[in-house]
Tab-separated table of C-alpha atoms in Angstrom:
chain	number	residue	atom	x	y	z
K	299	UNK	CA	-2.405	-28.212	-5.226
K	300	UNK	CA	-1.916	-26.047	-2.149
K	301	UNK	CA	-4.405	-25.356	0.563
K	302	UNK	CA	-4.592	-21.834	1.895
K	303	UNK	CA	-5.825	-21.050	5.371
K	304	UNK	CA	-7.983	-18.144	6.371
K	305	UNK	CA	-6.092	-15.474	8.283
K	306	UNK	CA	-8.393	-13.216	10.316
K	307	UNK	CA	-5.705	-10.531	10.495
K	308	UNK	CA	-6.102	-10.115	6.740
K	309	UNK	CA	-9.642	-8.820	7.106
K	310	UNK	CA	-9.012	-5.679	9.132
K	311	UNK	CA	-6.561	-2.888	9.683
K	312	UNK	CA	-5.618	-1.853	13.211
K	313	UNK	CA	-3.752	0.830	15.099
K	314	UNK	CA	-0.682	-1.444	14.958
K	315	UNK	CA	-0.738	-1.193	11.161
K	316	UNK	CA	-1.026	2.587	11.442
K	317	UNK	CA	2.047	2.713	13.719
K	318	UNK	CA	4.119	0.581	11.339
K	319	UNK	CA	3.041	2.556	8.264
K	320	UNK	CA	3.830	5.854	9.966
K	321	UNK	CA	7.219	4.586	11.121
K	322	UNK	CA	8.014	3.320	7.625
K	323	UNK	CA	6.791	6.590	6.100
K	324	UNK	CA	9.269	8.511	8.250
K	325	UNK	CA	12.073	6.493	6.612
K	326	UNK	CA	10.817	6.181	3.034
K	327	UNK	CA	12.973	8.949	1.597
K	328	UNK	CA	16.136	7.753	3.340
K	329	UNK	CA	18.674	5.077	2.552
K	330	UNK	CA	17.817	3.324	5.829
K	331	UNK	CA	14.293	2.157	4.946
K	332	UNK	CA	13.644	-1.187	6.599
K	333	UNK	CA	10.991	-3.277	8.293
K	334	UNK	CA	11.612	-5.816	11.021
K	335	UNK	CA	10.462	-9.395	10.496
K	336	UNK	CA	7.602	-8.769	12.940
K	337	UNK	CA	6.522	-5.614	11.076
K	338	UNK	CA	6.612	-7.495	7.787
K	339	UNK	CA	4.559	-10.340	9.250
K	340	UNK	CA	1.940	-7.900	10.520
K	341	UNK	CA	1.766	-5.875	7.286
K	342	UNK	CA	1.911	-8.730	4.764
K	343	UNK	CA	-1.794	-9.726	5.087
K	344	UNK	CA	-2.898	-6.097	4.685
K	345	UNK	CA	-1.880	-6.177	1.043
K	346	UNK	CA	-5.002	-8.225	0.329
K	347	UNK	CA	-7.448	-6.399	2.586
K	348	UNK	CA	-10.417	-5.161	0.556
K	349	UNK	CA	-10.714	-1.622	-0.764
K	350	UNK	CA	-13.535	-0.642	1.579
K	351	UNK	CA	-11.452	-1.502	4.647
K	352	UNK	CA	-8.570	0.614	3.325
K	353	UNK	CA	-10.882	3.551	2.542
K	354	UNK	CA	-12.288	3.395	6.047
K	355	UNK	CA	-8.813	3.052	7.564
K	356	UNK	CA	-7.508	6.208	5.860
K	357	UNK	CA	-10.727	8.195	6.170
K	358	UNK	CA	-9.360	10.693	8.702
K	359	UNK	CA	-5.726	10.645	7.591
K	360	UNK	CA	-4.176	13.696	5.983
K	361	UNK	CA	-3.430	13.754	2.268
K	362	UNK	CA	0.289	13.869	3.053
K	363	UNK	CA	0.036	10.760	5.225
K	364	UNK	CA	-1.848	8.860	2.532
K	365	UNK	CA	0.749	9.882	-0.046
K	366	UNK	CA	3.527	8.654	2.255
K	367	UNK	CA	1.709	5.347	2.800
K	368	UNK	CA	1.331	4.944	-0.972
K	369	UNK	CA	5.092	5.255	-1.258
K	370	UNK	CA	5.683	2.796	1.588
K	371	UNK	CA	3.324	0.210	0.136
K	372	UNK	CA	4.833	0.642	-3.331
K	373	UNK	CA	8.359	0.043	-2.044
K	374	UNK	CA	7.548	-2.873	0.246
K	375	UNK	CA	5.681	-4.636	-2.551
K	376	UNK	CA	8.844	-4.414	-4.641
K	377	UNK	CA	11.485	-5.018	-1.972
K	378	UNK	CA	10.034	-7.557	0.451
K	379	UNK	CA	8.944	-11.119	-0.234
K	380	UNK	CA	5.276	-11.992	0.055
K	381	UNK	CA	3.891	-8.490	-0.475
K	382	UNK	CA	3.014	-8.866	-4.158
K	383	UNK	CA	-0.606	-7.821	-4.664
K	384	UNK	CA	-0.886	-7.152	-8.402
K	385	UNK	CA	-4.188	-5.523	-9.311
K	386	UNK	CA	-5.387	-5.846	-5.691
K	387	UNK	CA	-2.657	-3.557	-4.354
K	388	UNK	CA	-3.880	-1.132	-1.694
K	389	UNK	CA	-1.851	1.520	-3.501
K	390	UNK	CA	-4.632	1.673	-6.087
K	391	UNK	CA	-7.278	2.260	-3.429
K	392	UNK	CA	-5.205	4.978	-1.765
K	393	UNK	CA	-4.671	6.689	-5.118
K	394	UNK	CA	-8.451	6.691	-5.613
K	395	UNK	CA	-8.905	8.233	-2.158
K	396	UNK	CA	-6.538	11.088	-3.003
K	397	UNK	CA	-8.173	11.505	-6.411
K	398	UNK	CA	-11.641	11.733	-4.792
K	399	UNK	CA	-10.287	14.402	-2.434
K	400	UNK	CA	-8.850	16.268	-5.424
K	401	UNK	CA	-5.478	15.964	-3.692
K	402	UNK	CA	-3.501	13.713	-6.028
K	403	UNK	CA	0.015	15.170	-6.437
K	404	UNK	CA	1.000	15.569	-10.067
K	405	UNK	CA	4.339	13.849	-9.623
K	406	UNK	CA	3.092	10.846	-7.623
K	407	UNK	CA	2.457	8.622	-10.660
K	408	UNK	CA	6.002	9.197	-11.915
K	409	UNK	CA	7.367	8.363	-8.466
K	410	UNK	CA	5.321	5.152	-8.310
K	411	UNK	CA	6.352	4.080	-11.820
K	412	UNK	CA	10.019	4.555	-10.964
K	413	UNK	CA	9.732	2.519	-7.743
K	414	UNK	CA	7.513	-0.426	-8.700
K	415	UNK	CA	7.658	-3.706	-10.554
K	416	UNK	CA	3.873	-4.152	-10.304
K	417	UNK	CA	2.522	-3.669	-13.817
K	418	UNK	CA	-0.838	-2.535	-12.403
K	419	UNK	CA	0.597	0.488	-10.613
K	420	UNK	CA	-0.337	3.305	-10.689
K	421	UNK	CA	-3.359	2.926	-12.998
K	422	UNK	CA	-4.913	-0.424	-12.020
K	423	UNK	CA	-6.206	-3.068	-14.382
K	424	UNK	CA	-8.031	-2.280	-17.588
K	425	UNK	CA	-11.216	-3.858	-16.226
K	426	UNK	CA	-11.105	-1.450	-13.261
K	427	UNK	CA	-11.180	1.481	-15.651
K	428	UNK	CA	-14.071	0.290	-17.818
C-alpha cells in the first residue's frame, strides 16, 4: 500500500502554467517539442486539477490557444512519464469549452486520436456522456 501526499500545486493553475503551455504550444507542430525537467515538474500536477479550475483558467483564452493547449496536453500525456490522467484528462474539459463556444475544429478529434494512447480521448468515459 502506498501513501500519497497532498500537493497544493495540484489544486490551482497559475501564470507559470500559462507560460509553459504557451511555450510548448509554439513548438507542438515541430520536431523539437520538449519540456525541461522543471517544466514537467510544474505541469505534472495540473493533469489532475478539477474541471472547474481548468474552465476558469482558460476563460479568457482564444479558441486557437485552447486548441493548441489541447494538443500540448495530449502529447505530453503520451510522451512524458507521470502525466497519465485517463478519464480525468484536462483535454476533455478543454474540448468541452471549445464545444460550448461552438468553436470545436472538425479535424481536432482525428488529430487527438492519432496522437494519444489514452483510451478516453477525445470523447471521455461512457459515464460522462450519460
